[in-house]
CSV table of C-alpha atoms in Angstrom, one decimal:
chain,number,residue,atom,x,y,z
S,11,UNK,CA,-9.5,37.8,47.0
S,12,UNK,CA,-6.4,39.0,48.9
S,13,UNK,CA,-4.2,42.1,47.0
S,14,UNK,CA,-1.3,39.7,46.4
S,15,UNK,CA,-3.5,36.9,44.6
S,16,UNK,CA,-4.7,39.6,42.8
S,17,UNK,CA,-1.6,40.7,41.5
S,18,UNK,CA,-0.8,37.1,41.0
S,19,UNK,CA,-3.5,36.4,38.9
S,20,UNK,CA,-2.6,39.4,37.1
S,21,UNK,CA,0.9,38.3,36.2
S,22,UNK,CA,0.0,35.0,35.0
S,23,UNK,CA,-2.4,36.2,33.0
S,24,UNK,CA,0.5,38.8,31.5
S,25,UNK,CA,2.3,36.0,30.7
S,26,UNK,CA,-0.2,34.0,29.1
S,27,UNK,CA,-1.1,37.0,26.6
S,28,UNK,CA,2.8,37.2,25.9
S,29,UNK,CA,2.8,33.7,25.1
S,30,UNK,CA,-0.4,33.7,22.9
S,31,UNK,CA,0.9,37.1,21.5
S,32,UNK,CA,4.4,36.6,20.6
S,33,UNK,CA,5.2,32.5,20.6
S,34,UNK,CA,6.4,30.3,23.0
S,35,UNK,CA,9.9,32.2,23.7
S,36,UNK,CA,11.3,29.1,26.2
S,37,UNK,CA,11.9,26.7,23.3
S,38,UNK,CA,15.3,26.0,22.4
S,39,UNK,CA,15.7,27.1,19.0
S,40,UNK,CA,19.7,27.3,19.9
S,41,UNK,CA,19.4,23.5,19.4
S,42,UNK,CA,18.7,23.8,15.6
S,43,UNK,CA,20.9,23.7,13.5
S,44,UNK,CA,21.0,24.6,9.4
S,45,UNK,CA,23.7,25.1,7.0
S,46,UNK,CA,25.5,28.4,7.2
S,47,UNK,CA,23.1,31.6,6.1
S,48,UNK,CA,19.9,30.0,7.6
S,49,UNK,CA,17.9,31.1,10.6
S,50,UNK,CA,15.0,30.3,12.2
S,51,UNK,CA,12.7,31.8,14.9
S,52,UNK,CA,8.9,31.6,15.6
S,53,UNK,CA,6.5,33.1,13.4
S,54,UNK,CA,3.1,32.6,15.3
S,55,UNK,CA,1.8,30.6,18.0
S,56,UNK,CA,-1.1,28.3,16.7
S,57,UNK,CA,-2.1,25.3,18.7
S,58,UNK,CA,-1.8,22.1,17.1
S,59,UNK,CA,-0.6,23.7,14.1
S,60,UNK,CA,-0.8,20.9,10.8
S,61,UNK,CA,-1.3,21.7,7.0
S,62,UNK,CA,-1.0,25.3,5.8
S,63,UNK,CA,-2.6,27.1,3.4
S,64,UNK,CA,-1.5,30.4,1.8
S,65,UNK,CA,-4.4,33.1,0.6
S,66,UNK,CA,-3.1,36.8,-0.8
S,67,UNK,CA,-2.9,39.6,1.1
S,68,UNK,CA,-0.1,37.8,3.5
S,69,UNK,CA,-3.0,35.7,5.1
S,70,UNK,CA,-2.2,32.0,5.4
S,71,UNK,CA,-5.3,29.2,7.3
S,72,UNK,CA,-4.0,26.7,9.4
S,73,UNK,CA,-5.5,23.3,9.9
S,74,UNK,CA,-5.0,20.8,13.3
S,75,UNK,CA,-5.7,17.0,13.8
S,76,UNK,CA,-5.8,17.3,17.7
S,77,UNK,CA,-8.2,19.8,18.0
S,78,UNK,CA,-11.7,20.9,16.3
S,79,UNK,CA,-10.2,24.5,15.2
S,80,UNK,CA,-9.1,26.2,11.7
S,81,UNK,CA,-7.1,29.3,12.3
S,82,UNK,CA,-6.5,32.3,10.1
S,83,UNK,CA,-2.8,33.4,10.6
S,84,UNK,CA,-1.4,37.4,9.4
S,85,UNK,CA,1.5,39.6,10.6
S,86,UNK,CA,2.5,36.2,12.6
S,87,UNK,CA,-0.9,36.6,15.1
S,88,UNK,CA,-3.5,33.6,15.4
S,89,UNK,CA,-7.1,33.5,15.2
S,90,UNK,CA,-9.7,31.0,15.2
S,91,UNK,CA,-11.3,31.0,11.6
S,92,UNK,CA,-13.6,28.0,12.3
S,93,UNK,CA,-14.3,25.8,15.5
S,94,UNK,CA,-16.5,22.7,16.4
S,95,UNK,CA,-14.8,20.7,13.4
S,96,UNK,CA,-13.9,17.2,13.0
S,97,UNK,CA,-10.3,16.5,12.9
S,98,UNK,CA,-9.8,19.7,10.1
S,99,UNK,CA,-6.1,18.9,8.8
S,100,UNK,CA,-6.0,19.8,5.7
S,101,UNK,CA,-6.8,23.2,4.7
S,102,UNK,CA,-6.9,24.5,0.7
S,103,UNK,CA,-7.6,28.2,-0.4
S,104,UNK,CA,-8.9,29.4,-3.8
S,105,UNK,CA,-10.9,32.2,-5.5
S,106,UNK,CA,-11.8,33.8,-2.4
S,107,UNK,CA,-12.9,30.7,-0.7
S,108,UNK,CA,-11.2,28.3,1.8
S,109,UNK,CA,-12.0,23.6,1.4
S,110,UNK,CA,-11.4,22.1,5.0
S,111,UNK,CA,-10.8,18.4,4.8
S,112,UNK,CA,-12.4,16.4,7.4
S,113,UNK,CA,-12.3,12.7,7.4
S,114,UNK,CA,-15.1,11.8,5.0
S,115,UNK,CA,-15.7,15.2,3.8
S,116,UNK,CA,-14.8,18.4,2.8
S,117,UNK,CA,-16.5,21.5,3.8
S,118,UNK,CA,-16.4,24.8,1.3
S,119,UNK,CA,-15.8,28.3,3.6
S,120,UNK,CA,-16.1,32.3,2.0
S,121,UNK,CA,-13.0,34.2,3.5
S,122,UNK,CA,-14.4,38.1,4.1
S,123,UNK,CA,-11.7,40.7,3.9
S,124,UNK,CA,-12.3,41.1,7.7
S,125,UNK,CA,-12.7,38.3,10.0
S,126,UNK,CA,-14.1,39.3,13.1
S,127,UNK,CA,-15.7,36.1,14.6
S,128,UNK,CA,-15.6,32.2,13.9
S,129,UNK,CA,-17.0,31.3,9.7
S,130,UNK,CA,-19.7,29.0,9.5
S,131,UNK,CA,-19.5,26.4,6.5
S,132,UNK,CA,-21.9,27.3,3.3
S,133,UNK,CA,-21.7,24.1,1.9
S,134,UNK,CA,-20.6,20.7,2.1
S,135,UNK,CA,-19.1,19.1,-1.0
S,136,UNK,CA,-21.4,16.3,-2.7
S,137,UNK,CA,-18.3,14.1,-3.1
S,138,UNK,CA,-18.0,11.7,-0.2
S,139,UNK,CA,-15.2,10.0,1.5
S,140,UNK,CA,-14.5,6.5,3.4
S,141,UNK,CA,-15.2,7.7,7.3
S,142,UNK,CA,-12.4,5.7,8.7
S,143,UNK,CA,-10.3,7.3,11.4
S,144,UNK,CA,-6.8,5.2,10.5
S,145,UNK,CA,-4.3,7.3,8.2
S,146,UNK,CA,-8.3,9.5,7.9
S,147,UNK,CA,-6.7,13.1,8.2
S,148,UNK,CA,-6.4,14.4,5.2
S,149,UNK,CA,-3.7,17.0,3.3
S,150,UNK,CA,-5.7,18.7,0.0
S,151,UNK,CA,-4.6,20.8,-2.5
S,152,UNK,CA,-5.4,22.9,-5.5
S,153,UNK,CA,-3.6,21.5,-8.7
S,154,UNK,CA,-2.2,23.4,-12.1
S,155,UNK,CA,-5.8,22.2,-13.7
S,156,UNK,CA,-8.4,24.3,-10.8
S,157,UNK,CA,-8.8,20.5,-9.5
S,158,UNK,CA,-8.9,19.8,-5.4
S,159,UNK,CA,-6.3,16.5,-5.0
S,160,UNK,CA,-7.9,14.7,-1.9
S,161,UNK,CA,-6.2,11.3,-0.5
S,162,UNK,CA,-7.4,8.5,1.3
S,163,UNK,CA,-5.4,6.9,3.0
S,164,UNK,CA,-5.1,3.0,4.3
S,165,UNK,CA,-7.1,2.3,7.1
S,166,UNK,CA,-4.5,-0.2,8.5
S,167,UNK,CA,-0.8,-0.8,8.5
S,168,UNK,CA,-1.4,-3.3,6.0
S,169,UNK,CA,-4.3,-4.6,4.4
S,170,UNK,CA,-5.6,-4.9,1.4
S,171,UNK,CA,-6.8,-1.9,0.2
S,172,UNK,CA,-9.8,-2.5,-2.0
S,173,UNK,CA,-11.1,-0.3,-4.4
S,174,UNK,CA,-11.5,3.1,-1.9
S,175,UNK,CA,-8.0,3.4,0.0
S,176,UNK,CA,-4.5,3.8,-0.8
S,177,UNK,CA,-5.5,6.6,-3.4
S,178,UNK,CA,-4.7,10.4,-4.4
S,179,UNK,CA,-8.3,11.4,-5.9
S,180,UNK,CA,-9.4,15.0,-7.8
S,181,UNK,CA,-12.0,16.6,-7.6
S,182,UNK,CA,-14.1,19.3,-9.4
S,183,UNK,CA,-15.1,21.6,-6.1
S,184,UNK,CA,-17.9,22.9,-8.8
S,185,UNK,CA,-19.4,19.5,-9.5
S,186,UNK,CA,-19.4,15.8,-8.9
S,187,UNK,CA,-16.0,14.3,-10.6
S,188,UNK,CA,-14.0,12.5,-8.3
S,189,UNK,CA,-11.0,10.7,-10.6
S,190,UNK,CA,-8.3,8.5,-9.5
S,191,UNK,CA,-4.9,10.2,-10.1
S,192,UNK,CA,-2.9,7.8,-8.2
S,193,UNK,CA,-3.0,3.9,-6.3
S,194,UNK,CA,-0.8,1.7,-4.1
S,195,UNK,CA,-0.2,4.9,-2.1
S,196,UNK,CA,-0.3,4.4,2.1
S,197,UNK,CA,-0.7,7.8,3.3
S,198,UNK,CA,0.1,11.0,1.5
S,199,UNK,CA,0.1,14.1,3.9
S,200,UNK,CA,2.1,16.5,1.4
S,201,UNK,CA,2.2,17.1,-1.9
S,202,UNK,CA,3.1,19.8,-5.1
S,203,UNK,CA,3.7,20.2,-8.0
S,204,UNK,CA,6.7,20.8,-10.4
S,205,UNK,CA,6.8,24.3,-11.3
S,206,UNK,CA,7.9,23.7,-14.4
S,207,UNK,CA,6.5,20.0,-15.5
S,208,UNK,CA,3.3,20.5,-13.7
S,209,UNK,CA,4.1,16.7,-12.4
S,210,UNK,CA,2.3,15.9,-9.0
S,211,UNK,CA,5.2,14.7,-6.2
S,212,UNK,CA,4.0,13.4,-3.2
S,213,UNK,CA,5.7,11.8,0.7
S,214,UNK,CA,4.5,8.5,1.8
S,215,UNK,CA,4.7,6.7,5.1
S,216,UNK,CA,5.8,3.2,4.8
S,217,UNK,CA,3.9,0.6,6.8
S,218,UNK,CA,5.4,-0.1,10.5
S,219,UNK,CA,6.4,-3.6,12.3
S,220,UNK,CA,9.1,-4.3,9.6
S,221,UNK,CA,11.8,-3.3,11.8
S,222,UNK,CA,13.7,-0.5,12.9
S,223,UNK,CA,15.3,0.4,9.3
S,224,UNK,CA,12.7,-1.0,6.9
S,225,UNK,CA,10.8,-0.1,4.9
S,226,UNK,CA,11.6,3.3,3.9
S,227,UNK,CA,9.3,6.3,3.6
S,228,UNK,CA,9.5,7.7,0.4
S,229,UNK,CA,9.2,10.7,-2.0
S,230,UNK,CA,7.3,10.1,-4.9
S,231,UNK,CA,6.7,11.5,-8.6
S,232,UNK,CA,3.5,10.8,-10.6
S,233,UNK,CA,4.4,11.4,-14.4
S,234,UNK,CA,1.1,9.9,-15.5
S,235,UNK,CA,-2.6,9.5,-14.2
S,236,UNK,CA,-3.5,6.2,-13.0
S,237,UNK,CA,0.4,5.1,-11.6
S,238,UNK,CA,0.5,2.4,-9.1
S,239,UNK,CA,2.8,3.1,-6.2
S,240,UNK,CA,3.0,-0.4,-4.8
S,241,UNK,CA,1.5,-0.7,-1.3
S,242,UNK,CA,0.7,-3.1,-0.3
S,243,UNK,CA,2.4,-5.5,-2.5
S,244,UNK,CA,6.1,-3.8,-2.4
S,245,UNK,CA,7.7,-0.9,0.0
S,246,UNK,CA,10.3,1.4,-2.3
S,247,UNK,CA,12.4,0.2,-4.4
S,248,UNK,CA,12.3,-3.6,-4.1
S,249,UNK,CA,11.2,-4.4,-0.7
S,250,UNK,CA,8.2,-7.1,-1.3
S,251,UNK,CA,5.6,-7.2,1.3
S,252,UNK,CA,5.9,-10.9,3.5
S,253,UNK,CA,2.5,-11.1,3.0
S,254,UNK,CA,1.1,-9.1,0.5
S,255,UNK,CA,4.1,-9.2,-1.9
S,256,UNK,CA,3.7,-13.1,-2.9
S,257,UNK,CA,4.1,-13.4,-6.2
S,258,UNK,CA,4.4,-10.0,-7.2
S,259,UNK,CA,7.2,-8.1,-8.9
S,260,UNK,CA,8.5,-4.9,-7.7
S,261,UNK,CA,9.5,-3.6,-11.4
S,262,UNK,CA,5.1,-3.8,-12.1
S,263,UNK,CA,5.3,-1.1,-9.8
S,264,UNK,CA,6.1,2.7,-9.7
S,265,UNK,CA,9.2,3.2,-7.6
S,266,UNK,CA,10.2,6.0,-5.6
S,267,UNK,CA,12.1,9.0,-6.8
S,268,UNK,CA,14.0,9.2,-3.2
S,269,UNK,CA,14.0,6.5,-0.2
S,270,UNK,CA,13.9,8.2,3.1
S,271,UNK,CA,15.0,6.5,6.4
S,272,UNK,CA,12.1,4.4,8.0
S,273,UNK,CA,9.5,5.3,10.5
S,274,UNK,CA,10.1,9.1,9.8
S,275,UNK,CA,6.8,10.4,8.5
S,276,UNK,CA,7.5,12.6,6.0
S,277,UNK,CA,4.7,14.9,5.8
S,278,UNK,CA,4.6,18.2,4.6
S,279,UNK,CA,6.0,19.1,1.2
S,280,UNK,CA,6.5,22.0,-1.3
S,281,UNK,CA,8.9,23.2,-4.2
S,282,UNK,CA,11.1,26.1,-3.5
S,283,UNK,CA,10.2,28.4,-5.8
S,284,UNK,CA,11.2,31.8,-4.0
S,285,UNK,CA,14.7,33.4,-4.5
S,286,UNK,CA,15.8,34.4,-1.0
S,287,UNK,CA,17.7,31.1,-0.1
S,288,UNK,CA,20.8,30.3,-2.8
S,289,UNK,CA,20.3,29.3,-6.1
S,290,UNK,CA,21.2,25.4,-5.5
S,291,UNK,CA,18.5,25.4,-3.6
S,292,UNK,CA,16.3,26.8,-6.6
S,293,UNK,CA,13.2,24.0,-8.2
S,294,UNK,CA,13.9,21.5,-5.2
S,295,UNK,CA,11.9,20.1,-2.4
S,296,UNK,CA,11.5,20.9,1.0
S,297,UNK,CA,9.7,18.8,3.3
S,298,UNK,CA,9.1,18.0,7.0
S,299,UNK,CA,9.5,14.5,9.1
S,300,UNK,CA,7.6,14.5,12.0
S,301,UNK,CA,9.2,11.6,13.5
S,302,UNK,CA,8.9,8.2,14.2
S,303,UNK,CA,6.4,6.6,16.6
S,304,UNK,CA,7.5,3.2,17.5
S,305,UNK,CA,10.9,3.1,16.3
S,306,UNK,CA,13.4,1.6,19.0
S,307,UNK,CA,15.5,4.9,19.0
S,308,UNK,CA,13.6,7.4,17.1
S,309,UNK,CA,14.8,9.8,14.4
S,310,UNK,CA,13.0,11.6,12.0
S,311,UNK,CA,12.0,15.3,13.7
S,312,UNK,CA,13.7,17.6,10.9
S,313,UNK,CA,13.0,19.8,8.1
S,314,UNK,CA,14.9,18.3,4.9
S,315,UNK,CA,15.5,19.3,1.1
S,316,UNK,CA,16.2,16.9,-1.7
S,317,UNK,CA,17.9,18.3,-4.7
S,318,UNK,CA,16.7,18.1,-8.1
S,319,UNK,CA,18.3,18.4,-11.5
S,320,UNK,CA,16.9,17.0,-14.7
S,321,UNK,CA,13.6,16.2,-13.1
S,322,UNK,CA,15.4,13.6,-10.9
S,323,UNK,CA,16.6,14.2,-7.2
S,324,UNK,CA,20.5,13.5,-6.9
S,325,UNK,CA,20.2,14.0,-2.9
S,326,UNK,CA,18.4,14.8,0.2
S,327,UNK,CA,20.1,16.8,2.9
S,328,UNK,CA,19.0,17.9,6.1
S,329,UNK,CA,18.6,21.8,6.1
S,330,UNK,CA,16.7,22.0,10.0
S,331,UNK,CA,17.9,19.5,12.6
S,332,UNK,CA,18.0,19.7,16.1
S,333,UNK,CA,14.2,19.3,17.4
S,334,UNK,CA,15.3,15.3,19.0
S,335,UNK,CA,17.4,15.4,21.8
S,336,UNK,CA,19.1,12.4,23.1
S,337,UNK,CA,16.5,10.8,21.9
S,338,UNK,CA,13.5,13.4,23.4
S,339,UNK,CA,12.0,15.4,21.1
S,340,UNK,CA,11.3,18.9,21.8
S,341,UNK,CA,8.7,19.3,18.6
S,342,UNK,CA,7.7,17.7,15.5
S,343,UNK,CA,7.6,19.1,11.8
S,344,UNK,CA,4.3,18.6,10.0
S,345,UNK,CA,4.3,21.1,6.8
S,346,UNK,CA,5.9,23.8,5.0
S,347,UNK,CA,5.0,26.6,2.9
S,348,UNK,CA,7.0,29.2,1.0
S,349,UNK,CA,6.2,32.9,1.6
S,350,UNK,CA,5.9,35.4,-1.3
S,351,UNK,CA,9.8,37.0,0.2
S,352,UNK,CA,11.1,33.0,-0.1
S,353,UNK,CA,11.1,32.5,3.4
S,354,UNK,CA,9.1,29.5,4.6
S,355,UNK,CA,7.0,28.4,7.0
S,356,UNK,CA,7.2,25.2,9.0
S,357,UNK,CA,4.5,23.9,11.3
S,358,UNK,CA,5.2,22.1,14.9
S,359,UNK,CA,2.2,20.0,15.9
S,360,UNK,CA,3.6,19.7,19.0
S,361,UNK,CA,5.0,22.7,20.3
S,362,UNK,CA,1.9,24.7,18.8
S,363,UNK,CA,4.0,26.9,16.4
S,364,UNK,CA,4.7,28.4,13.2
S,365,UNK,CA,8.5,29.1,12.1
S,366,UNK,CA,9.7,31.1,9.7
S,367,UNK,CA,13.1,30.2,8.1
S,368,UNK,CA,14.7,32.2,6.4
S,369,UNK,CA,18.4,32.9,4.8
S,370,UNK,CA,21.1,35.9,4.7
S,371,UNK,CA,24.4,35.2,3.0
S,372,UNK,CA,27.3,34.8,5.5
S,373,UNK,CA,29.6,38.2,5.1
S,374,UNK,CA,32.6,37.3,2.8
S,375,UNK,CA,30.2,35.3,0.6
């Protein structure tokens, strides 16, 4: 090897490790914009990065559909926390141990105070899940009551669902339980809970081929356990299905809380319970749209809020913008996740980072 391809070789492998070390510095975050206050700028560099999960000690695991990794995330530096997986979206932490969803099943990790090399599973959980790949990537979380919410999604655009799919289930991680919280639901891949009401709120992706501007995605609000959400019978408010909605009635339904635009895939979700943004912002929703697929000229690809007062949202804003381009887009939102300071976290599948956005008051205010 010559001295100049040596120093080459050195230099790109410099600029690898600055790009693995401190994020991807060419993307444009001068395109995004956010109401006056906000700013944005990358966090960590985490290929593929999906669902997040937040652990104490400033430690948050990070989950990925295109990949077989889970990575463990602190001080904004990436490392792989478990590999040779099977599409490991979602990711749930609690009592010391971290749940990885894959498709049909969910795998139980212990956390040690120092990772130093890739986790090996110590148990898979005995409840089972459908296997199919369609809408089969999973978000989970912990709920107010120690119980793991797992979904399963449809495993077609439309179709009758049966008695598996469509469905929000819990789960006892301890045990065998697997109830039904929720049906008629497409594909969740967000969810929370009310701070205050304890109420589960949850996205979902309407089905596609309806047109460009129908049906709508929607945000959702469970008040009691056993709700039907409609699919595949009726898409929000009153949209029956042409094929499955004959001779139904949207009203036997639950409807929406908030109609988003179609084809967005609204993903990610989480109540903003910190106090570093201002107060209007306080008890509402933040959530991530990770864009349309096959819509004719695409939208989605934002970070939006919807604001809540009396248990009801009265609007939904955008608060991050600026990721399509003339119709490119440059990355792609998947979920969110509010630090212990109030600042949160977004995750770009498709740029491979972690943002952190966060908000000063404009001087004079």
């Amino acid at each position: 090897m010559t001295l100049s391809l040596s120093i080459q070789l050195v230099a790109a492998l410099l600029t690898l490790a600055s790009v693995t070390a401190f994020g991807n510095t060419k993307l444009p975050l001068d395109k995004l914009k956010m109401p006056p206050g906000f700013e944005i700028s990358v966090w960590a560099t985490v290929p593929n990065a999906r669902s997040i999960a937040q652990a104490p000690g400033g430690r948050f695991f990070v989950g990925n559909r295109g990949e077989d990794n889970v990575y463990l995330v602190q001080n904004g530096k990436a490392q792989v926390f478990a590999e040779k997986l099977s599409v490991p979206n979602g990711v749930a932490f609690k009592d010391g141990k971290l749940y990885v969803a894959q498709v049909s099943e969910i795998l139980e990790f212990n956390v040690p105070e120092k990772v130093t090399t890739p986790q090996k599973p110590v148990r898979t959980l005995t409840q089972k899940f459908p296997t199919d790949a369609s809408h089969g990537w999973k978000f989970i979380r912990f709920g107010p009551d120690g119980k793991l919410y797992v979904p399963v999604g449809a495993p077609c655009n439309i179709c009758d669902l049966g008695t598996e799919y469509g469905r929000i289930y819990r789960i006892d991680v301890n045990g065998s339980s697997k109830e039904v919280v929720a049906e008629g639901v497409r594909n969740t891949v967000g969810f929370d809970w009310d701070p205050v009401s304890k109420d589960l709120w949850f996205t979902d992706n309407g089905r596609d081929w309806m047109g460009d501007d129908s049906p709508p995605d929607e945000i959702n609000h469970l008040t009691k356990v056993g709700e039907h959400f409609g699919f595949p019978y009726c898409h929000g408010k009153n949209i029956l299905d042409k094929e499955f909605g004959k001779g139904k009635d949207c009203k036997n339904y639950k409807a929406p809380e908030a109609e988003l635009r179609a084809h967005v895939a609204a993903l990610g979700m989480r109540f903003y319970n910190g106090k570093m943004f201002p107060s209007e912002y306080q008890g509402g929703i933040i959530y991530a749209e990770h864009g349309s697929w096959n819509r004719s000229a695409p939208q989605g690809y934002m970070v939006g809020f919807a604001f809540i007062k009396d248990g009801k949202i009265t609007t939904v804003k955008p608060l991050v913008e600026g990721w399509l381009q003339v119709g490119d887009a440059w990355g792609r939102p998947v979920d969110v996740e509010v630090m212990e300071d109030g600042s949160v976290l977004i995750s770009d599948d498709k740029a491979g980072v972690i943002y952190r956005l966060s908000y000063k008051a404009p001087k004079g205010k």
